[in-house]
Short mmCIF file of C-alpha atoms in Angstrom, two decimals:
data_model
loop_
_atom_site.label_atom_id
_atom_site.label_comp_id
_atom_site.label_asym_id
_atom_site.label_seq_id
_atom_site.Cartn_x
_atom_site.Cartn_y
_atom_site.Cartn_z
CA MET A 1 0.01 0.01 -0.01
CA ASN A 2 1.20 3.50 -0.85
CA ARG A 3 1.88 6.23 1.63
CA VAL A 4 -0.95 8.76 1.35
CA ALA A 5 -1.31 12.33 2.66
CA ILE A 6 -4.74 13.73 3.23
CA ARG A 7 -4.89 17.53 2.75
CA ARG A 8 -7.64 20.08 2.81
CA GLU A 9 -7.26 22.07 -0.39
CA PRO A 10 -8.74 25.64 -0.31
CA VAL A 11 -11.24 26.43 -2.96
CA GLU A 12 -13.52 29.44 -3.50
CA GLY A 13 -16.25 29.18 -0.87
CA GLY A 14 -14.62 26.40 1.21
CA GLU A 15 -12.21 23.51 1.02
CA LEU A 16 -11.99 19.98 -0.38
CA LYS A 17 -10.53 16.84 1.23
CA VAL A 18 -7.90 15.34 -1.17
CA ALA A 19 -5.68 12.23 -0.96
CA TRP A 20 -2.13 12.83 -2.31
CA PHE A 21 0.05 10.01 -3.65
CA ARG A 22 3.67 9.75 -4.83
CA GLN A 23 2.91 6.63 -6.85
CA PRO A 24 -0.32 5.51 -8.59
CA PRO A 25 -2.78 4.15 -6.08
CA GLU A 26 -2.66 0.32 -5.82
CA ALA A 27 -5.69 -1.94 -5.49
CA GLU A 28 -5.85 -1.73 -1.70
CA ASP A 29 -5.52 2.08 -1.94
CA ARG A 30 -8.38 2.28 -4.45
CA GLU A 31 -10.70 0.20 -2.28
CA ARG A 32 -10.12 2.52 0.68
CA LEU A 33 -10.61 5.60 -1.53
CA LEU A 34 -13.85 4.29 -2.84
CA GLU A 35 -15.14 3.81 0.72
CA SER A 36 -13.96 7.23 1.97
CA ALA A 37 -15.55 10.67 1.99
CA LEU A 38 -12.82 12.25 0.01
CA ASP A 39 -13.42 14.82 -2.72
CA GLY A 40 -10.52 14.00 -4.97
CA ILE A 41 -6.96 12.77 -5.45
CA GLY A 42 -3.62 14.15 -6.44
CA ILE A 43 -0.72 12.09 -7.87
CA GLU A 44 2.81 13.52 -8.23
CA THR A 45 5.34 11.00 -9.53
CA ALA A 46 8.72 11.16 -11.26
CA GLY A 47 7.70 8.11 -13.34
CA ARG A 48 4.85 7.71 -15.77
CA LEU A 49 1.23 6.88 -15.26
CA GLU A 50 0.24 3.91 -17.45
CA ARG A 51 -2.80 3.74 -19.65
CA GLY A 52 -5.81 2.48 -17.78
CA SER A 53 -4.37 3.43 -14.41
CA LEU A 54 -7.27 5.86 -13.85
CA ASP A 55 -10.11 3.71 -15.11
CA TRP A 56 -11.29 3.01 -11.54
CA LEU A 57 -12.09 6.75 -11.07
CA ASP A 58 -15.41 6.16 -12.75
CA ASP A 59 -16.56 4.55 -9.48
CA PHE A 60 -15.15 7.37 -7.35
CA PRO A 61 -17.12 10.73 -6.92
CA CYS A 62 -14.01 12.71 -7.92
CA ARG A 63 -14.43 16.50 -7.91
CA TYR A 64 -10.79 17.37 -7.70
CA LEU A 65 -7.95 15.80 -9.76
CA HIS A 66 -4.25 16.78 -10.00
CA LEU A 67 -1.89 14.73 -12.15
CA GLY A 68 1.82 15.33 -12.36
CA SER A 69 3.86 12.87 -14.37
CA LYS A 70 6.16 12.55 -17.37
CA VAL A 71 3.37 10.84 -19.29
CA LEU A 72 -0.34 11.27 -18.40
CA PRO A 73 -2.95 8.49 -18.82
CA PRO A 74 -6.37 9.19 -20.33
CA ILE A 75 -9.00 10.40 -17.84
CA PRO A 76 -12.28 8.45 -18.04
CA THR A 77 -15.06 10.54 -19.69
CA ALA A 78 -17.51 9.94 -16.84
CA THR A 79 -14.84 11.32 -14.45
CA GLN A 80 -14.28 14.31 -16.59
CA ARG A 81 -17.91 15.22 -16.47
CA ARG A 82 -17.86 15.33 -12.60
CA LEU A 83 -14.58 17.29 -12.21
CA GLU A 84 -14.75 20.79 -10.76
CA HIS A 85 -11.01 21.33 -10.30
CA LEU A 86 -8.38 19.87 -12.63
CA SER A 87 -4.61 20.42 -12.96
CA LEU A 88 -2.37 18.48 -15.32
CA PHE A 89 1.43 18.53 -15.66
CA GLY A 90 3.03 16.18 -18.19
CA ARG A 91 2.64 14.89 -21.71
CA LEU A 92 -0.76 13.68 -22.89
CA SER A 93 -1.21 11.66 -26.04
CA ARG A 94 -3.11 13.41 -28.79
CA ARG A 95 -5.75 10.67 -28.77
CA ASP A 96 -6.36 11.40 -25.07
CA VAL A 97 -6.72 15.24 -25.13
CA LEU A 98 -9.72 16.50 -23.16
CA ARG A 99 -12.66 17.85 -25.08
CA THR A 100 -14.18 20.90 -23.47
CA GLU A 101 -17.73 19.64 -23.97
CA ASN A 102 -16.87 16.77 -21.59
CA LEU A 103 -15.98 19.18 -18.76
CA PRO A 104 -19.30 20.97 -18.01
CA ALA A 105 -18.76 21.23 -14.17
CA LEU A 106 -15.17 22.58 -14.33
CA ARG A 107 -14.49 25.61 -12.05
CA THR A 108 -10.70 25.81 -12.15
CA LEU A 109 -8.32 24.48 -14.76
CA SER A 110 -4.48 24.36 -14.89
CA ALA A 111 -3.26 22.69 -18.05
CA ASP A 112 -1.36 23.23 -21.27
CA ASP A 113 -3.19 24.43 -24.35
CA GLU A 114 -2.24 21.18 -26.11
CA HIS A 115 -4.05 19.14 -23.39
CA LEU A 116 -7.37 20.50 -24.62
CA ALA A 117 -9.58 20.33 -27.68
CA GLY A 118 -12.75 22.29 -28.49
CA ASP A 119 -13.97 25.72 -27.65
CA LEU A 120 -12.86 27.09 -24.22
CA SER A 121 -16.08 29.10 -24.21
CA ARG A 122 -17.93 25.88 -23.47
CA LEU A 123 -16.47 25.98 -19.98
CA GLU A 124 -19.31 28.18 -18.72
CA LYS A 125 -18.74 27.48 -15.00
CA LEU A 126 -15.00 28.26 -15.13
CA GLU A 127 -13.72 30.65 -12.45
CA GLY A 128 -9.97 30.27 -12.65
CA LEU A 129 -7.84 29.39 -15.72
CA HIS A 130 -4.03 28.78 -15.79
CA LEU A 131 -3.14 27.86 -19.39
CA GLY A 132 0.44 26.97 -20.48
CA LYS A 133 2.02 26.69 -23.93
CA VAL A 134 -0.64 29.09 -25.24
CA ARG A 135 -0.35 29.27 -29.03
CA ASP A 136 -3.36 31.52 -29.64
CA PRO A 137 -3.41 34.12 -26.86
CA ASP A 138 -6.73 35.65 -27.86
CA PHE A 139 -9.19 36.43 -25.03
CA ALA A 140 -12.05 35.96 -27.57
CA ARG A 141 -11.51 32.24 -26.88
CA LEU A 142 -13.00 32.91 -23.43
CA SER A 143 -16.07 34.89 -24.50
CA GLY A 144 -18.59 32.37 -23.09
CA CYS A 145 -16.82 32.01 -19.69
CA THR A 146 -18.92 34.65 -17.92
CA GLY A 147 -18.04 33.39 -14.41
CA LEU A 148 -14.30 33.71 -14.99
CA SER A 149 -12.46 35.79 -12.35
CA ARG A 150 -8.81 34.87 -12.78
CA VAL A 151 -6.73 34.13 -15.93
CA ARG A 152 -3.04 33.35 -16.28
CA PHE A 153 -1.69 32.76 -19.80
CA GLU A 154 1.87 31.46 -20.36
CA CYS A 155 2.57 31.83 -23.99
CA SER A 156 4.47 29.17 -25.96
CA LEU A 157 8.04 30.19 -26.72
CA THR A 158 7.87 28.09 -29.91
CA GLY A 159 4.42 29.26 -30.97
CA PRO A 160 3.72 31.47 -33.98
CA ASN A 161 2.20 34.32 -31.98
CA ARG A 162 2.86 35.88 -28.56
CA VAL A 163 0.91 39.12 -29.09
CA VAL A 164 -2.01 38.86 -26.58
CA ARG A 165 -5.41 40.29 -27.61
CA LEU A 166 -7.28 41.24 -24.44
CA ASP A 167 -10.62 41.95 -26.15
CA PRO A 168 -12.99 39.01 -25.19
CA GLY A 169 -15.52 40.11 -27.71
CA ALA A 170 -18.29 40.02 -24.98
CA GLU A 171 -18.40 41.29 -21.44
CA LEU A 172 -16.74 39.16 -18.79
CA PRO A 173 -18.24 40.82 -15.77
CA LEU A 174 -16.28 39.06 -13.03
CA LEU A 175 -12.76 38.87 -14.53
CA SER A 176 -10.65 40.76 -12.01
CA GLU A 177 -7.14 39.33 -12.36
CA ILE A 178 -5.05 38.78 -15.52
CA VAL A 179 -1.37 37.66 -15.67
CA ILE A 180 0.35 37.20 -18.96
CA GLU A 181 3.75 35.59 -19.04
CA ARG A 182 6.11 35.25 -22.09
CA GLY A 183 3.64 37.33 -24.15
CA ARG A 184 3.19 40.98 -24.86
CA ILE A 185 0.39 43.41 -25.73
CA GLU A 186 0.25 45.97 -28.47
CA SER A 187 -3.27 47.33 -27.77
CA LEU A 188 -5.73 47.55 -24.97
CA GLU A 189 -8.68 47.67 -27.21
CA GLY A 190 -11.70 45.87 -25.79
CA VAL A 191 -10.41 45.86 -22.20
CA GLU A 192 -13.47 48.02 -21.31
CA ARG A 193 -15.45 44.73 -21.56
CA LEU A 194 -13.76 43.69 -18.30
CA PRO A 195 -15.50 46.07 -15.79
CA ALA A 196 -14.28 44.19 -12.70
CA LEU A 197 -10.56 44.25 -13.75
CA ARG A 198 -8.32 45.05 -10.77
CA TYR A 199 -4.99 43.46 -11.54
CA LEU A 200 -3.20 43.36 -14.91
CA VAL A 201 0.35 42.22 -15.32
CA VAL A 202 2.15 41.48 -18.62
CA VAL A 203 5.65 40.05 -18.51
CA PRO A 204 7.18 39.65 -22.01
CA THR A 205 10.39 37.83 -22.83
CA SER A 206 11.16 39.97 -25.89
CA ILE A 207 9.94 43.09 -27.62
CA PRO A 208 10.30 44.38 -31.19
CA GLU A 209 13.21 46.69 -31.99
CA ASP A 210 10.56 49.30 -32.87
CA VAL A 211 9.02 49.67 -29.35
CA PRO A 212 5.21 49.95 -29.83
CA ARG A 213 3.10 52.82 -28.43
CA ILE A 214 0.24 51.58 -26.25
CA ASP A 215 -2.78 53.81 -25.68
CA VAL A 216 -3.96 53.12 -22.10
CA ARG A 217 -7.18 55.17 -22.37
CA PRO A 218 -9.39 52.06 -22.64
CA LEU A 219 -8.43 51.22 -19.04
CA ALA A 220 -10.20 54.28 -17.85
CA GLY A 221 -13.39 52.28 -17.96
CA CYS A 222 -12.00 49.69 -15.55
CA ARG A 223 -13.02 51.58 -12.44
CA ARG A 224 -11.69 48.98 -9.97
CA LEU A 225 -8.16 48.83 -11.36
CA ASP A 226 -5.55 48.95 -8.55
CA HIS A 227 -2.46 47.28 -9.97
CA LEU A 228 -1.06 47.79 -13.46
CA ALA A 229 2.25 46.49 -14.77
CA ILE A 230 2.25 46.52 -18.60
CA GLY A 231 5.10 48.95 -19.18
CA LEU A 232 7.55 46.32 -20.50
CA SER A 233 5.36 45.86 -23.56
CA GLY A 234 5.85 49.35 -24.93
CA ARG A 235 5.58 53.13 -24.49
CA LEU A 236 2.40 54.00 -22.58
CA GLU A 237 0.36 56.93 -23.82
CA GLY A 238 -2.66 58.73 -22.41
CA VAL A 239 -1.75 57.87 -18.80
CA ARG A 240 -3.37 61.05 -17.48
CA HIS A 241 -6.72 59.56 -18.34
CA LEU A 242 -6.10 56.94 -15.57
CA GLU A 243 -5.97 59.55 -12.80
CA SER A 244 -9.66 59.32 -12.22
CA LEU A 245 -9.42 55.62 -11.19
CA PRO A 246 -9.98 55.71 -7.46
CA ASP A 247 -7.68 52.83 -6.50
CA LEU A 248 -4.85 53.19 -8.92
CA ARG A 249 -2.01 55.16 -7.44
CA GLN A 250 1.16 53.96 -9.16
CA LEU A 251 2.25 52.62 -12.50
CA THR A 252 5.08 50.36 -13.57
CA GLU A 253 6.88 51.89 -16.57
CA VAL A 254 10.20 51.79 -18.41
CA GLU A 255 11.99 55.05 -17.68
CA GLU A 256 13.90 55.34 -20.92
CA TRP A 257 10.63 54.83 -22.90
CA SER A 258 8.91 57.53 -20.86
CA GLN A 259 7.77 60.79 -22.46
CA GLY A 260 9.66 62.97 -19.94
CA VAL A 261 7.63 65.33 -17.81
CA HIS A 262 4.30 63.84 -16.77
CA ASP A 263 1.04 65.70 -16.58
CA ASP A 264 -0.57 63.18 -14.27
CA ALA A 265 -0.39 62.47 -10.55
CA LEU A 266 0.50 58.77 -10.65
CA VAL A 267 3.64 57.50 -8.87
CA ARG A 268 6.08 55.71 -11.21
CA LEU A 269 7.79 52.38 -10.44
CA TRP A 270 10.64 52.39 -12.87
CA ASN A 271 11.71 49.21 -14.66
CA ALA A 272 14.77 48.65 -16.65
CA ALA A 273 14.04 47.97 -20.34
CA PRO A 274 14.01 44.23 -21.02
CA ARG A 275 16.98 42.83 -22.87
CA LEU A 276 16.02 42.24 -26.48
CA VAL A 277 16.30 38.59 -27.39
CA PRO A 278 15.42 36.50 -30.47
CA ALA A 279 11.89 35.16 -30.22
CA ASP A 280 13.06 31.54 -30.28
CA ALA A 281 15.86 31.92 -27.78
CA PRO A 282 15.53 30.19 -24.42
CA ILE A 283 15.25 32.54 -21.38
CA SER A 284 17.09 31.75 -18.17
CA GLY A 285 14.93 29.56 -15.99
CA VAL A 286 12.30 29.12 -18.69
CA PRO A 287 11.98 25.85 -20.64
CA VAL A 288 12.38 26.31 -24.39
CA ASP A 289 8.94 24.75 -24.95
CA GLY A 290 7.31 27.32 -22.71
CA SER A 291 5.87 24.71 -20.42
CA ARG A 292 4.47 25.74 -17.02
CA THR A 293 7.03 25.59 -14.20
CA ASP A 294 4.79 26.80 -11.32
CA ARG A 295 2.81 23.89 -9.92
CA SER A 296 1.16 26.04 -7.22
CA ARG A 297 -2.58 25.54 -7.27
CA ALA A 298 -3.40 28.29 -4.76
CA TRP A 299 -3.50 31.06 -7.35
CA LEU A 300 -6.33 29.17 -9.22
CA LEU A 301 -8.35 27.89 -6.32
CA VAL A 302 -8.67 31.04 -4.23
CA ALA A 303 -8.16 34.74 -4.86
CA SER A 304 -4.42 35.47 -4.61
CA PRO A 305 -3.21 38.15 -2.21
CA ARG A 306 -2.27 41.53 -3.63
CA PRO A 307 1.43 42.30 -3.99
#
């Protein structure tokens, strides 16, 4: 029998009781789990999870599932339909990718873009999304996720496009926190469709030689905005229009891209300009494939603390 740790995982509105394993549960483990009052399981192993090793989950009322392995097994369809919280780290065969229409109850998701097939807008109950290896960083993909409150995109370093489009095409009334890593923005058009936005951070790994000008005036409609760090994406213009935002007091900006004397009252947090690198070059500490390196689930499951 495997050693098992029982943890209470925090989720929005409460907590779930989850059994954590270092190896796939054996027959005796599975029997005990099926008789327990647990809400889910987590498996973190340096090895691989074999095909069929999760078939028994169809008999287990699993609401929470975390899998971390070099190779991931298929998740039974009946289990997918019950899941509310799912995080995947590892390689998943193309024939085993998860179709979004089979995840109707999902509230939080941490996975790579390549783990999924189908329209993300089908995930109508989704509240938190952490998506790695994003090849199409377009928020229009999320237009149907009206309950979404937190989004974290980690763009693929080998993908064809790392310019993030923040316009969802429809109002996302609850989306308050956006973090973009390894991507950049060139426009804030459509951000006014995010009326609850409070926290916006964009951390690019490279920028064009011709530093773009970014008009920040659309953010003036985001009346709850209190943390803004997008200055590494380009020169910010129209900043004085943000003075009326009641909770925004400071702005992260690149000093050498600044326009000199400011006609607004915001405090500047100066950043050094990022070192320009080729789009396909590896960044120190970042895998070349752009895979997620942060396995923390707290950011997804409950609102993260403000810096």
